[in-house]
Coordinates of C-alpha atoms in Angstrom, one line a residue:
X1 CA 0.0 0.0 0.0
X2 CA 1.5 3.3 -1.0
X3 CA 2.1 6.0 1.6
X4 CA 0.2 8.5 -0.4
X5 CA -2.8 6.3 -0.6
X6 CA -2.9 5.5 3.1
X7 CA -2.6 9.2 4.1
X8 CA -4.8 11.0 1.7
X9 CA -7.8 8.7 0.8
X10 CA -11.1 8.8 2.6
X11 CA -14.0 6.3 3.0
X12 CA -16.2 6.3 0.0
X13 CA -19.3 5.9 2.1
X14 CA -18.9 8.3 5.0
X15 CA -15.8 10.3 4.0
X16 CA -14.0 9.2 7.2
X17 CA -10.1 9.4 7.1
X18 CA -7.6 6.6 6.5
X19 CA -9.8 3.8 5.1
X20 CA -8.4 0.3 6.0
X21 CA -10.6 -1.8 3.7
X22 CA -11.5 -2.1 0.1
X23 CA -14.6 -3.2 -1.7
X24 CA -13.0 -5.0 -4.7
X25 CA -16.1 -5.2 -7.0
X26 CA -17.2 -1.7 -6.2
X27 CA -13.8 -0.1 -6.7
X28 CA -13.9 1.8 -3.4
X29 CA -12.0 2.2 -0.1
X30 CA -14.0 2.1 3.1
X31 CA -13.5 2.6 6.9
X32 CA -13.8 -0.1 9.6
X33 CA -17.4 0.9 10.5
X34 CA -18.7 1.0 7.0
X35 CA -16.8 -2.3 6.3
X36 CA -18.8 -4.0 9.0
X37 CA -22.0 -3.1 7.1
X38 CA -20.5 -4.3 3.8
X39 CA -19.6 -7.7 5.3
X40 CA -23.2 -8.1 6.4
X41 CA -24.5 -7.7 2.9
X42 CA -22.6 -10.7 1.5
X43 CA -20.0 -11.3 -1.2
X44 CA -22.7 -11.1 -3.9
X45 CA -23.0 -7.4 -3.0
X46 CA -19.5 -6.4 -1.7
X47 CA -16.2 -8.3 -1.8
X48 CA -14.1 -6.8 1.0
X49 CA -10.3 -7.1 1.6
X50 CA -8.1 -5.4 4.2
X51 CA -5.7 -3.2 2.5
X52 CA -2.8 -4.2 4.7
X53 CA -3.4 -7.5 6.4
X54 CA -4.9 -9.5 3.5
X55 CA -2.6 -10.9 0.7
X56 CA -3.3 -9.0 -2.6
X57 CA -2.3 -10.0 -6.1
X58 CA -0.4 -6.8 -7.1
X59 CA -2.5 -6.1 -10.2
X60 CA -5.8 -6.6 -8.4
X61 CA -4.9 -3.9 -5.8
X62 CA -3.7 -1.7 -8.6
X63 CA -7.0 -2.2 -10.3
X64 CA -9.0 -1.0 -7.2
X65 CA -6.6 1.9 -6.7
X66 CA -7.1 3.1 -10.3
X67 CA -10.9 2.8 -10.0
X68 CA -11.1 4.7 -6.8
X69 CA -8.7 7.5 -7.9
X70 CA -10.6 7.9 -11.1
X71 CA -14.0 8.5 -9.4
X72 CA -15.6 5.1 -9.4
X73 CA -17.5 6.1 -6.3
X74 CA -19.5 8.5 -8.5
X75 CA -21.0 5.5 -10.2
X76 CA -22.7 4.4 -7.0
X77 CA -23.6 7.9 -5.9
X78 CA -24.6 9.5 -9.2
X79 CA -27.9 11.1 -8.2
X80 CA -26.4 12.4 -5.0
X81 CA -24.1 14.7 -7.0
X82 CA -27.2 16.6 -8.1
X83 CA -27.5 19.7 -5.9
X84 CA -31.2 19.2 -5.7
X85 CA -30.6 15.9 -3.8
X86 CA -29.7 18.0 -0.7
X87 CA -32.9 19.9 -0.8
X88 CA -34.8 16.7 -1.0
X89 CA -33.1 15.3 2.1
X90 CA -31.0 12.7 0.3
X91 CA -27.4 12.8 1.5
X92 CA -24.6 10.4 2.1
X93 CA -23.4 9.3 5.6
X94 CA -20.8 11.2 7.5
X95 CA -18.1 10.0 10.0
X96 CA -20.1 11.1 13.0
X97 CA -23.2 9.1 12.0
X98 CA -24.1 5.9 13.9
X99 CA -23.3 2.7 12.2
X100 CA -26.9 1.6 12.9
X101 CA -29.2 2.8 11.5
X102 CA -27.6 5.8 9.6
X103 CA -24.6 4.3 7.9
X104 CA -26.2 0.9 7.4
X105 CA -29.3 2.3 5.7
X106 CA -27.2 4.5 3.4
X107 CA -24.8 1.7 2.5
X108 CA -27.7 -0.7 1.8
X109 CA -29.4 1.9 -0.4
X110 CA -26.2 2.6 -2.2
X111 CA -25.0 -0.9 -3.0
X112 CA -27.9 -3.3 -2.5
X113 CA -30.8 -1.2 -3.7
X114 CA -28.6 0.8 -6.2
X115 CA -30.8 3.8 -5.3
X116 CA -28.3 6.4 -6.5
X117 CA -27.0 4.7 -9.8
X118 CA -27.7 6.5 -13.0
X119 CA -30.7 4.6 -14.7
X120 CA -31.0 4.2 -18.4
X121 CA -34.4 4.7 -20.0
X122 CA -36.4 1.6 -19.8
X123 CA -37.1 -0.4 -23.0
X124 CA -39.7 -3.0 -23.6
X125 CA -37.0 -5.6 -24.2
X126 CA -34.5 -5.5 -21.4
X127 CA -32.3 -8.1 -23.0
X128 CA -31.6 -5.7 -25.9
X129 CA -30.3 -3.1 -23.5
X130 CA -28.1 -5.6 -21.8
X131 CA -26.8 -6.7 -25.2
X132 CA -26.0 -3.2 -26.3
X133 CA -24.2 -2.5 -23.0
X134 CA -22.2 -5.7 -23.4
X135 CA -21.1 -4.8 -26.8
X136 CA -20.0 -1.4 -25.5
X137 CA -18.0 -3.3 -22.8
X138 CA -16.6 -5.5 -25.5
X139 CA -15.2 -2.5 -27.3
X140 CA -14.1 -0.6 -24.1
X141 CA -11.8 -3.2 -22.6
X142 CA -9.1 -2.8 -25.2
X143 CA -8.5 0.7 -23.6
X144 CA -7.3 1.5 -20.2
X145 CA -10.4 3.3 -19.1
X146 CA -11.5 1.2 -16.2
X147 CA -14.2 3.4 -14.8
X148 CA -16.1 3.3 -18.1
X149 CA -16.1 -0.5 -18.0
X150 CA -17.2 -0.5 -14.4
X151 CA -20.1 1.8 -15.2
X152 CA -21.2 -0.5 -18.0
X153 CA -21.0 -3.5 -15.7
X154 CA -23.0 -1.6 -13.1
X155 CA -25.7 -0.9 -15.6
X156 CA -26.0 -4.7 -16.6
X157 CA -23.3 -5.4 -19.1
X158 CA -22.2 -9.1 -19.0
X159 CA -18.5 -9.8 -18.3
X160 CA -18.8 -13.2 -20.1
X161 CA -20.7 -11.8 -23.1
X162 CA -20.0 -13.7 -26.3
X163 CA -20.0 -11.3 -29.2
X164 CA -21.9 -13.0 -32.0
X165 CA -20.1 -11.0 -34.8
X166 CA -16.6 -11.0 -33.3
X167 CA -16.8 -14.5 -31.9
X168 CA -15.1 -13.8 -28.6
X169 CA -15.6 -12.3 -25.1
X170 CA -14.4 -9.1 -23.6
X171 CA -11.7 -11.0 -21.7
X172 CA -10.4 -12.2 -25.1
X173 CA -10.2 -8.5 -26.3
X174 CA -8.5 -7.3 -23.0
X175 CA -6.0 -10.2 -23.2
X176 CA -5.1 -9.6 -26.8
X177 CA -4.5 -5.8 -26.0
X178 CA -2.5 -6.7 -22.9
X179 CA -4.9 -4.8 -20.5
X180 CA -4.2 -6.6 -17.3
X181 CA -6.3 -4.3 -15.1
X182 CA -9.2 -4.7 -17.4
X183 CA -8.8 -8.5 -17.1
X184 CA -8.8 -8.2 -13.4
X185 CA -12.0 -6.2 -13.4
X186 CA -13.7 -8.6 -15.8
X187 CA -12.6 -11.5 -13.6
X188 CA -14.1 -9.9 -10.5
X189 CA -17.4 -9.8 -12.3
X190 CA -17.3 -13.4 -13.4
X191 CA -15.4 -13.5 -16.7
X192 CA -14.1 -17.0 -17.5
X193 CA -10.4 -17.3 -18.5
X194 CA -11.1 -20.7 -19.8
X195 CA -13.7 -19.6 -22.5
X196 CA -12.7 -20.4 -26.1
X197 CA -13.4 -18.1 -28.9
X198 CA -14.8 -19.1 -32.3
X199 CA -11.3 -20.2 -33.3
X200 CA -10.8 -22.4 -30.2
X201 CA -8.4 -20.0 -28.4
X202 CA -8.6 -18.9 -24.7
X203 CA -7.7 -15.5 -23.2
X204 CA -4.5 -17.1 -21.9
X205 CA -3.6 -18.1 -25.4
X206 CA -3.9 -14.5 -26.7
X207 CA -2.0 -13.1 -23.7
X208 CA 0.9 -15.5 -24.5
X209 CA 0.8 -14.8 -28.2
X210 CA 1.0 -11.1 -27.6
X211 CA 4.0 -11.5 -25.3
X212 CA 2.0 -10.4 -22.2
X213 CA 3.6 -12.9 -19.9
X214 CA 2.5 -11.3 -16.6
X215 CA -1.1 -11.2 -17.8
X216 CA -1.0 -14.9 -18.9
X217 CA 0.3 -16.0 -15.6
X218 CA -2.3 -14.0 -13.7
X219 CA -5.1 -15.5 -15.9
X220 CA -3.9 -19.0 -14.9
X221 CA -4.0 -17.9 -11.3
X222 CA -7.5 -16.7 -11.7
X223 CA -8.5 -20.0 -13.3
X224 CA -7.4 -21.8 -10.1
X225 CA -8.4 -19.2 -7.7
X226 CA -10.9 -21.4 -5.9
X227 CA -8.7 -24.3 -5.2
X228 CA -5.8 -22.1 -4.5
X229 CA -7.7 -20.2 -1.9
X230 CA -8.9 -23.4 -0.2
X231 CA -5.4 -24.9 -0.1
X232 CA -3.9 -21.7 1.2
X233 CA -6.5 -21.6 3.9
X234 CA -5.3 -25.0 5.3
X235 CA -1.6 -24.9 4.7
X236 CA -0.6 -21.4 3.8
X237 CA 0.8 -22.4 0.4
X238 CA -0.3 -22.2 -3.2
X239 CA 0.5 -24.4 -6.1
X240 CA 3.4 -23.6 -8.4
X241 CA 1.3 -23.1 -11.6
X242 CA 4.5 -22.0 -13.6
X243 CA 5.9 -25.5 -13.2
X244 CA 2.7 -27.3 -14.0
X245 CA 1.6 -27.9 -10.3
X246 CA -2.1 -26.9 -10.2
X247 CA -3.3 -28.6 -7.0
X248 CA -2.1 -29.0 -3.4
X249 CA -4.0 -31.5 -1.3
X250 CA -3.2 -31.0 2.4
X251 CA -3.1 -33.9 4.8
X252 CA -4.8 -34.0 8.1
X253 CA -2.6 -34.8 11.2
X254 CA -5.5 -36.9 12.5
X255 CA -7.0 -38.9 9.6
X256 CA -8.9 -41.2 11.6
X257 CA -12.2 -39.9 10.2
X258 CA -11.1 -40.9 6.7
X259 CA -11.1 -44.6 7.8
X260 CA -14.6 -44.8 9.0
X261 CA -17.4 -46.3 6.9
X262 CA -19.5 -43.1 7.2
X263 CA -16.6 -41.1 5.8
X264 CA -16.2 -43.5 2.9
X265 CA -19.9 -43.3 2.2
X266 CA -19.8 -39.6 2.3
X267 CA -16.9 -39.4 -0.1
X268 CA -18.7 -41.8 -2.5
X269 CA -21.8 -39.6 -2.4
X270 CA -19.6 -36.5 -3.0
X271 CA -18.1 -38.2 -6.0
X272 CA -21.5 -39.0 -7.4
X273 CA -22.6 -35.4 -7.5
X274 CA -23.2 -33.8 -10.8
X275 CA -20.7 -31.2 -11.9
X276 CA -23.3 -28.4 -11.4
X277 CA -24.1 -29.4 -7.8
X278 CA -20.4 -29.9 -7.0
X279 CA -19.8 -26.4 -8.4
X280 CA -22.5 -24.9 -6.1
X281 CA -21.0 -26.8 -3.0
X282 CA -17.5 -25.5 -3.9
X283 CA -18.8 -22.0 -4.2
X284 CA -20.5 -22.2 -0.8
X285 CA -17.4 -23.5 0.9
X286 CA -15.2 -20.8 -0.7
X287 CA -17.6 -18.2 0.6
X288 CA -17.3 -19.7 4.1
X289 CA -13.5 -19.7 3.8
X290 CA -13.6 -16.0 2.9
X291 CA -15.9 -15.3 5.9
X292 CA -13.7 -17.0 8.3
X293 CA -10.5 -15.4 7.0
X294 CA -12.1 -12.0 7.0
X295 CA -13.4 -12.5 10.5
X296 CA -9.9 -13.3 11.7
X297 CA -8.4 -10.2 10.1
X298 CA -11.3 -8.1 11.5
X299 CA -10.8 -9.3 15.0
X300 CA -7.0 -8.8 14.8
X301 CA -7.4 -5.2 13.6
X302 CA -10.1 -3.7 15.7
X303 CA -9.8 -1.7 18.8
X304 CA -12.2 -3.6 21.1
X305 CA -12.3 -0.9 23.7
X306 CA -14.0 1.5 21.3
X307 CA -15.9 -0.8 18.9
X308 CA -18.7 -3.0 20.0
X309 CA -18.0 -6.3 18.4
X310 CA -21.6 -7.6 18.8
X311 CA -22.9 -5.0 16.3
X312 CA -20.3 -5.8 13.6
X313 CA -20.0 -9.6 13.8
X314 CA -21.0 -11.7 10.8
X315 CA -21.8 -15.1 12.4
X316 CA -22.6 -17.0 9.2
X317 CA -23.0 -16.3 5.5
X318 CA -25.6 -13.7 4.7
X319 CA -28.6 -14.7 2.6
X320 CA -28.2 -14.5 -1.1
X321 CA -31.7 -13.9 -2.6
X322 CA -30.6 -15.6 -5.9
X323 CA -30.2 -18.9 -4.1
X324 CA -33.0 -21.2 -2.8
X325 CA -33.9 -21.2 0.8
X326 CA -32.5 -24.7 1.1
X327 CA -29.1 -23.7 -0.2
X328 CA -29.1 -20.5 2.0
X329 CA -29.8 -22.6 5.0
X330 CA -27.1 -25.0 4.1
X331 CA -24.5 -22.3 3.6
X332 CA -25.3 -20.8 6.9
X333 CA -24.9 -24.3 8.6
X334 CA -21.3 -24.3 7.3
X335 CA -20.5 -21.8 10.2
X336 CA -21.3 -24.7 12.7
X337 CA -18.4 -26.9 11.4
X338 CA -15.5 -26.9 13.9
X339 CA -12.0 -26.5 12.6
X340 CA -11.4 -30.2 12.2
X341 CA -14.7 -30.9 10.4
X342 CA -14.3 -27.9 8.1
X343 CA -10.7 -28.8 7.2
X344 CA -11.9 -32.3 6.3
X345 CA -14.6 -30.9 4.1
X346 CA -12.2 -28.6 2.3
X347 CA -9.7 -31.4 1.7
X348 CA -12.5 -33.7 0.3
X349 CA -13.5 -30.9 -2.1
X350 CA -9.9 -30.3 -3.2
X351 CA -9.4 -34.0 -3.8
X352 CA -12.6 -34.3 -5.9
X353 CA -11.8 -31.1 -7.8
X354 CA -8.6 -32.6 -8.8
X355 CA -10.2 -35.9 -9.7
X356 CA -12.9 -34.2 -11.9
X357 CA -10.5 -31.9 -13.6
X358 CA -7.8 -34.6 -14.2
X359 CA -5.2 -32.0 -13.9
X360 CA -6.8 -29.4 -16.2
X361 CA -7.8 -25.9 -15.0
X362 CA -11.2 -25.4 -13.6
X363 CA -13.5 -23.3 -15.9
X364 CA -13.2 -20.1 -14.1
X365 CA -12.3 -18.5 -10.7
X366 CA -16.0 -18.3 -9.8
X367 CA -16.9 -21.8 -11.1
X368 CA -13.7 -23.0 -9.4
X369 CA -15.1 -21.8 -6.1
X370 CA -18.4 -23.3 -7.0
X371 CA -16.7 -26.5 -7.9
X372 CA -15.6 -27.2 -4.4
X373 CA -18.6 -26.5 -2.3
X374 CA -21.6 -28.7 -2.8
X375 CA -19.8 -32.0 -2.3
X376 CA -19.1 -31.5 1.4
X377 CA -22.7 -31.0 2.2
X378 CA -23.5 -34.7 1.7
X379 CA -20.4 -35.9 3.5
X380 CA -21.2 -34.1 6.7
X381 CA -24.9 -35.0 6.4
X382 CA -23.8 -38.7 6.5
X383 CA -21.2 -38.2 9.2
X384 CA -23.7 -36.5 11.5
X385 CA -26.5 -39.1 11.1
X386 CA -25.9 -40.1 14.7
X387 CA -27.3 -36.6 15.7
X388 CA -30.1 -36.9 13.2
X389 CA -29.2 -33.3 12.3
X390 CA -26.9 -32.6 9.3
X391 CA -24.3 -29.8 9.4
X392 CA -25.1 -29.1 5.8
X393 CA -28.4 -29.8 4.0
X394 CA -27.3 -31.4 0.7
X395 CA -28.8 -29.8 -2.4
X396 CA -27.6 -32.7 -4.3
X397 CA -30.4 -34.8 -3.0
X398 CA -32.8 -32.7 -5.0
X399 CA -32.0 -35.0 -7.9
X400 CA -32.4 -38.2 -6.1
X401 CA -35.0 -40.5 -7.6
X402 CA -34.8 -43.3 -5.0
X403 CA -37.9 -43.3 -2.8
X404 CA -35.8 -44.0 0.4
X405 CA -33.5 -41.1 -0.5
X406 CA -36.5 -38.8 -1.0
X407 CA -38.0 -39.8 2.4
X408 CA -34.7 -39.3 4.0
X409 CA -34.3 -35.9 2.5
X410 CA -37.7 -34.9 3.7
X411 CA -36.9 -36.2 7.2
X412 CA -33.6 -34.2 7.1
X413 CA -35.4 -31.0 5.9
X414 CA -38.0 -31.3 8.6
X415 CA -35.3 -31.6 11.2
X416 CA -33.4 -28.7 9.7
X417 CA -36.5 -26.5 9.6
X418 CA -37.4 -27.3 13.2
X419 CA -33.9 -26.7 14.3
X420 CA -33.8 -23.3 12.6
X421 CA -37.1 -22.2 14.0
X422 CA -35.5 -21.2 17.3
X423 CA -32.0 -20.8 16.1
X424 CA -29.9 -17.8 15.0
X425 CA -30.8 -18.1 11.3
X426 CA -34.5 -17.2 12.0
X427 CA -33.5 -14.4 14.3
X428 CA -31.2 -12.9 11.7
X429 CA -33.7 -13.2 9.0
X430 CA -36.3 -11.6 11.3
X431 CA -34.0 -8.7 12.0
X432 CA -33.2 -8.2 8.2
X433 CA -36.9 -8.2 7.3
X434 CA -37.6 -5.9 10.2
X435 CA -34.8 -3.4 9.1
X436 CA -36.0 -3.5 5.5
X437 CA -39.6 -2.7 6.6
X438 CA -38.4 0.1 8.8
X439 CA -36.3 1.5 6.0
X440 CA -39.2 1.1 3.5
X441 CA -41.6 2.8 5.9
X442 CA -39.2 5.8 6.4
X443 CA -38.8 6.1 2.5
X444 CA -42.6 6.1 2.1
X445 CA -43.0 8.8 4.8
X446 CA -40.3 10.9 3.2
X447 CA -42.0 10.6 -0.2
X448 CA -45.4 11.4 1.3
X449 CA -43.9 14.5 2.8
X450 CA -42.3 15.5 -0.5
X451 CA -45.7 15.0 -2.2
X452 CA -47.5 17.0 0.4
X453 CA -45.0 19.9 0.0
X454 CA -45.4 19.6 -3.7
X455 CA -49.2 19.8 -3.5
X456 CA -48.8 23.0 -1.3
X457 CA -46.5 24.5 -3.8
X458 CA -48.8 23.7 -6.7
X459 CA -51.7 25.4 -5.0
X460 CA -49.7 28.5 -4.4
X461 CA -48.5 28.5 -8.0
X462 CA -52.1 28.0 -9.2
X463 CA -53.3 31.0 -7.3
X464 CA -50.5 33.1 -8.8
X465 CA -51.3 31.9 -12.3
X466 CA -55.0 32.6 -11.8
X467 CA -54.2 36.1 -10.5
X468 CA -52.0 36.8 -13.5
X469 CA -54.6 35.6 -15.9
X470 CA -57.2 37.8 -14.3
X471 CA -54.9 40.9 -14.3
X472 CA -53.6 40.4 -17.9
X473 CA -56.6 38.9 -19.8
X474 CA -58.3 40.9 -22.6
X475 CA -61.4 40.1 -24.7
X476 CA -59.2 39.1 -27.6
X477 CA -56.9 36.9 -25.6
X478 CA -59.3 33.9 -25.4
X479 CA -58.2 32.7 -28.8
X480 CA -54.9 34.4 -29.2
X481 CA -52.0 32.1 -29.1
X482 CA -49.2 34.2 -30.7
X483 CA -45.7 34.2 -29.2
X484 CA -46.0 37.9 -28.3
X485 CA -49.0 37.3 -26.0
X486 CA -47.8 34.0 -24.5
X487 CA -47.1 35.5 -21.1
X488 CA -50.9 36.2 -20.7
X489 CA -51.4 32.5 -20.0
X490 CA -55.0 33.0 -21.3
X491 CA -57.8 30.6 -21.4
X492 CA -57.3 30.1 -25.2
X493 CA -53.8 28.7 -24.7
X494 CA -55.1 26.5 -21.9
X495 CA -57.8 25.0 -24.2
X496 CA -55.2 24.4 -27.0
X497 CA -52.9 22.7 -24.4
X498 CA -55.7 20.4 -23.5
X499 CA -56.3 19.6 -27.2
X500 CA -52.7 18.6 -27.6
X501 CA -52.9 16.4 -24.5
X502 CA -55.8 14.4 -25.8
X503 CA -54.3 13.9 -29.2
X504 CA -50.8 13.1 -28.1
X505 CA -51.6 10.8 -25.3
X506 CA -49.0 8.0 -25.4
X507 CA -46.8 9.7 -27.9
X508 CA -45.0 12.8 -26.7
X509 CA -43.2 13.2 -30.0
X510 CA -46.2 12.9 -32.4
X511 CA -47.7 15.8 -34.5
X512 CA -50.4 18.1 -33.2
X513 CA -53.3 16.6 -35.2
X514 CA -55.7 18.9 -33.4
X515 CA -54.2 21.8 -35.2
X516 CA -52.8 20.4 -38.5
X517 CA -52.1 23.9 -39.8
X518 CA -49.7 24.7 -36.9
X519 CA -46.2 23.4 -36.6
X520 CA -44.9 22.1 -33.2
X521 CA -44.1 25.2 -31.3
X522 CA -41.0 25.7 -29.0
X523 CA -43.2 27.7 -26.7
X524 CA -43.8 26.2 -23.2
X525 CA -47.3 25.3 -22.2
X526 CA -49.3 27.4 -19.8
X527 CA -48.5 27.2 -16.1
X528 CA -52.1 26.3 -15.4
X529 CA -52.0 23.2 -17.6
X530 CA -48.7 22.0 -16.2
X531 CA -50.0 22.4 -12.6
X532 CA -53.2 20.5 -13.4
X533 CA -51.3 17.6 -14.8
X534 CA -48.8 17.7 -11.9
X535 CA -51.7 17.5 -9.5
X536 CA -53.0 14.4 -11.3
X537 CA -49.6 12.8 -11.1
X538 CA -49.2 13.7 -7.4
X539 CA -52.7 12.2 -6.7
X540 CA -51.8 8.9 -8.4
X541 CA -48.4 8.7 -6.6
X542 CA -50.2 9.1 -3.3
X543 CA -52.5 6.2 -4.2
X544 CA -49.4 4.1 -5.0
X545 CA -47.8 5.0 -1.6
X546 CA -50.9 4.1 0.3
X547 CA -50.9 0.7 -1.4
X548 CA -47.2 0.3 -0.4
X549 CA -48.0 1.2 3.2
X550 CA -50.9 -1.2 3.3
X551 CA -48.9 -4.0 1.5
X552 CA -51.4 -4.1 -1.3
X553 CA -48.9 -5.3 -3.9
X554 CA -51.6 -6.2 -6.4
X555 CA -52.4 -2.5 -6.6
X556 CA -48.9 -1.6 -7.8
X557 CA -49.6 -2.3 -11.5
X558 CA -52.9 -0.4 -11.9
X559 CA -51.4 2.6 -9.9
X560 CA -48.4 2.6 -12.1
X561 CA -50.5 2.6 -15.3
X562 CA -52.4 5.6 -14.0
X563 CA -49.2 7.4 -13.3
X564 CA -47.9 6.5 -16.7
X565 CA -51.0 7.9 -18.4
X566 CA -50.8 11.1 -16.4
X567 CA -47.1 11.5 -17.2
X568 CA -47.7 10.9 -20.9
X569 CA -50.4 13.6 -20.9
X570 CA -48.1 16.0 -19.1
X571 CA -45.2 15.3 -21.5
X572 CA -47.6 16.0 -24.4
X573 CA -48.1 19.5 -23.3
X574 CA -44.5 20.3 -24.1
X575 CA -43.0 20.9 -27.6
X576 CA -41.3 18.0 -29.4
X577 CA -38.0 19.7 -29.1
X578 CA -37.9 22.2 -26.3
X579 CA -35.2 24.8 -26.5
X580 CA -34.4 24.7 -22.8
X581 CA -31.9 22.0 -21.6
X582 CA -33.5 22.0 -18.2
X583 CA -36.9 21.2 -19.7
X584 CA -35.4 18.4 -21.8
X585 CA -33.6 16.9 -18.8
X586 CA -36.7 17.1 -16.6
X587 CA -38.9 15.5 -19.3
X588 CA -36.4 12.7 -19.8
X589 CA -36.4 12.0 -16.1
X590 CA -40.2 12.2 -16.0
X591 CA -40.8 9.7 -18.8
X592 CA -38.0 7.3 -18.1
X593 CA -39.0 7.1 -14.4
X594 CA -42.5 6.3 -15.4
X595 CA -41.4 3.5 -17.7
X596 CA -39.1 2.2 -14.9
X597 CA -41.9 2.3 -12.5
X598 CA -44.1 0.1 -14.6
X599 CA -41.2 -2.3 -15.1
X600 CA -40.6 -2.6 -11.3
X601 CA -44.3 -3.0 -10.6
X602 CA -44.5 -5.9 -13.1
X603 CA -42.1 -7.8 -10.9
X604 CA -45.0 -8.3 -8.4
X605 CA -46.6 -10.7 -11.0
X606 CA -46.0 -14.4 -10.3
X607 CA -43.7 -15.8 -12.9
X608 CA -42.7 -19.3 -13.9
X609 CA -40.7 -19.5 -10.7
X610 CA -43.5 -18.0 -8.4
X611 CA -43.6 -14.6 -6.8
X612 CA -40.5 -12.4 -6.4
X613 CA -38.1 -13.5 -3.8
X614 CA -37.9 -10.1 -2.1
X615 CA -41.1 -7.9 -2.3
X616 CA -39.5 -5.4 0.0
X617 CA -36.7 -4.8 -2.5
X618 CA -39.3 -4.3 -5.3
X619 CA -41.2 -1.8 -3.1
X620 CA -37.9 0.1 -2.4
X621 CA -37.4 0.5 -6.2
X622 CA -41.1 1.5 -6.8
X623 CA -40.8 4.1 -4.2
X624 CA -37.6 5.4 -5.7
X625 CA -39.2 5.6 -9.2
X626 CA -42.2 7.5 -7.7
X627 CA -39.8 9.9 -5.9
X628 CA -38.0 10.6 -9.3
X629 CA -41.3 11.3 -11.0
X630 CA -42.5 13.7 -8.4
X631 CA -39.1 15.4 -8.5
X632 CA -39.3 15.9 -12.4
X633 CA -42.9 17.2 -12.2
X634 CA -41.9 19.7 -9.6
X635 CA -39.0 20.9 -11.8
X636 CA -41.3 21.3 -14.8
X637 CA -43.8 23.3 -12.8
X638 CA -41.0 25.6 -11.5
X639 CA -39.4 26.0 -14.9
X640 CA -42.8 26.7 -16.6
X641 CA -43.9 29.3 -14.0
X642 CA -40.6 31.1 -14.1
X643 CA -40.5 31.3 -17.9
X644 CA -44.2 32.3 -18.3
X645 CA -43.8 35.0 -15.7
X646 CA -40.7 36.6 -17.4

């Protein structure tokens, strides 16, 4: 770690001095307190490493440094850079804030909800957008602009995207160009160094052909990251990949467990797992190794007289909503393994990974990790049959067709569920749900307050507009819509605005068919019309918020449709190409937020896999969209009133 970095950088989340940790996949440096929140989110949200007490591959650390020094944090705090965010009460945490709830709520909103990330306008086909982003990523990785690639990845670009025309992946492109930091970033986001292009070559092949030997060696290390990490955890050594040694299988000092019939049966069951299930088990064990190692570093570096350890401890792997409840329960049960049991599990995974690969590299660092985890589940289920309570509930048994095996699985699951009903897993889940509900309620109250304030401002502006109309109206003004008389805001222009609204509904860029002889005008609509439409939008948003408060999730879609109609009608009041940049920006925010709101609300519909796994997360996104719509409408009212009164 450079002296300059250690003395001048601040925490990305609270601006505290001298950050000691890094979030590798977010490209930020964070302080101890903020790191405690990051760890509770799970590695699928934030992958943390201590800057001094954790071993770093040099180019991985260089990649994180480069991202942070080039403003990667602005990707995750994009909307907070808007000065109006301060007026709306949205701000980042500061060093004096309490970890719970202040810093924790902000960090969850920032990284888990992605509440401040710049959103692209929604399209009907999300896959097209992801494909476009991935193609941009494919082109960008040949340059050294890391923050651009991280921004694309944050928006949904796929690190393993196979370009149909080019016949390769972004990692192939980065390797051919010798961009080692880009390769590090892509690998963090799941790029597979073992993927072959259309000509059968891997990224390692291109790195060697281009004379990029350091990159080629690093890609090989990434291929074996999972098994290397497990071996290093047990014996403090890694294989010598340069000389063709790709696996180290440590030996237990006490190998008596290996001689038992239960151990032999467990190993046989492990070996019978499909590659997919073995990969899942390997990934879970890798995550548990990371949790245990990070815990050790955490405890060794904290000042226990000033920090309350109970509020920052991570007792087991956090829930990953992308995994099934059975797998999440099994992952959490890995924390119950004592040192000897866990070491036995890791050795069995390493042995079977080597057997399955037959000396060839695992497919990727992520798959490598996955390739070690699922096998141990069965082994320890068998070994603990005397307790009638497995340490790890095997996902592999989901594929069992044997009736006895099915009955055994049901019995084990019943035992597991009853055990968890009073155990720490349930308490943790309860607290997480409770915290999510509190945060959601606070967000709803904040948005309700914003809407009430907006309604008050609208009434004041409406009175001013009416007073101006009364003072300035003339007998001829009812049907006069010339630019010179536009500041009169007369009844005639109001009627014409309403005609445009009815004709343009659903198409803010269409022609004014109500007045075919009149070209689209760059003149802004009357303040009265804008206020009227904003009131309708506000009313519909309030209905949506009430539905959120009352947990009426089936009301989200009809509410979002009414909001979308009101937004479309309001957008239709404005010219197709407004001269004002502020008007164009506000209109884009208004319409894109309405489309995004509809997309989020549709997630409440049951799909092929049932209802959404986290309705609270959907509600948070719905509230954020509603907030953006209200903000844009308020901006348009303010701009229109100011312009029409000048």
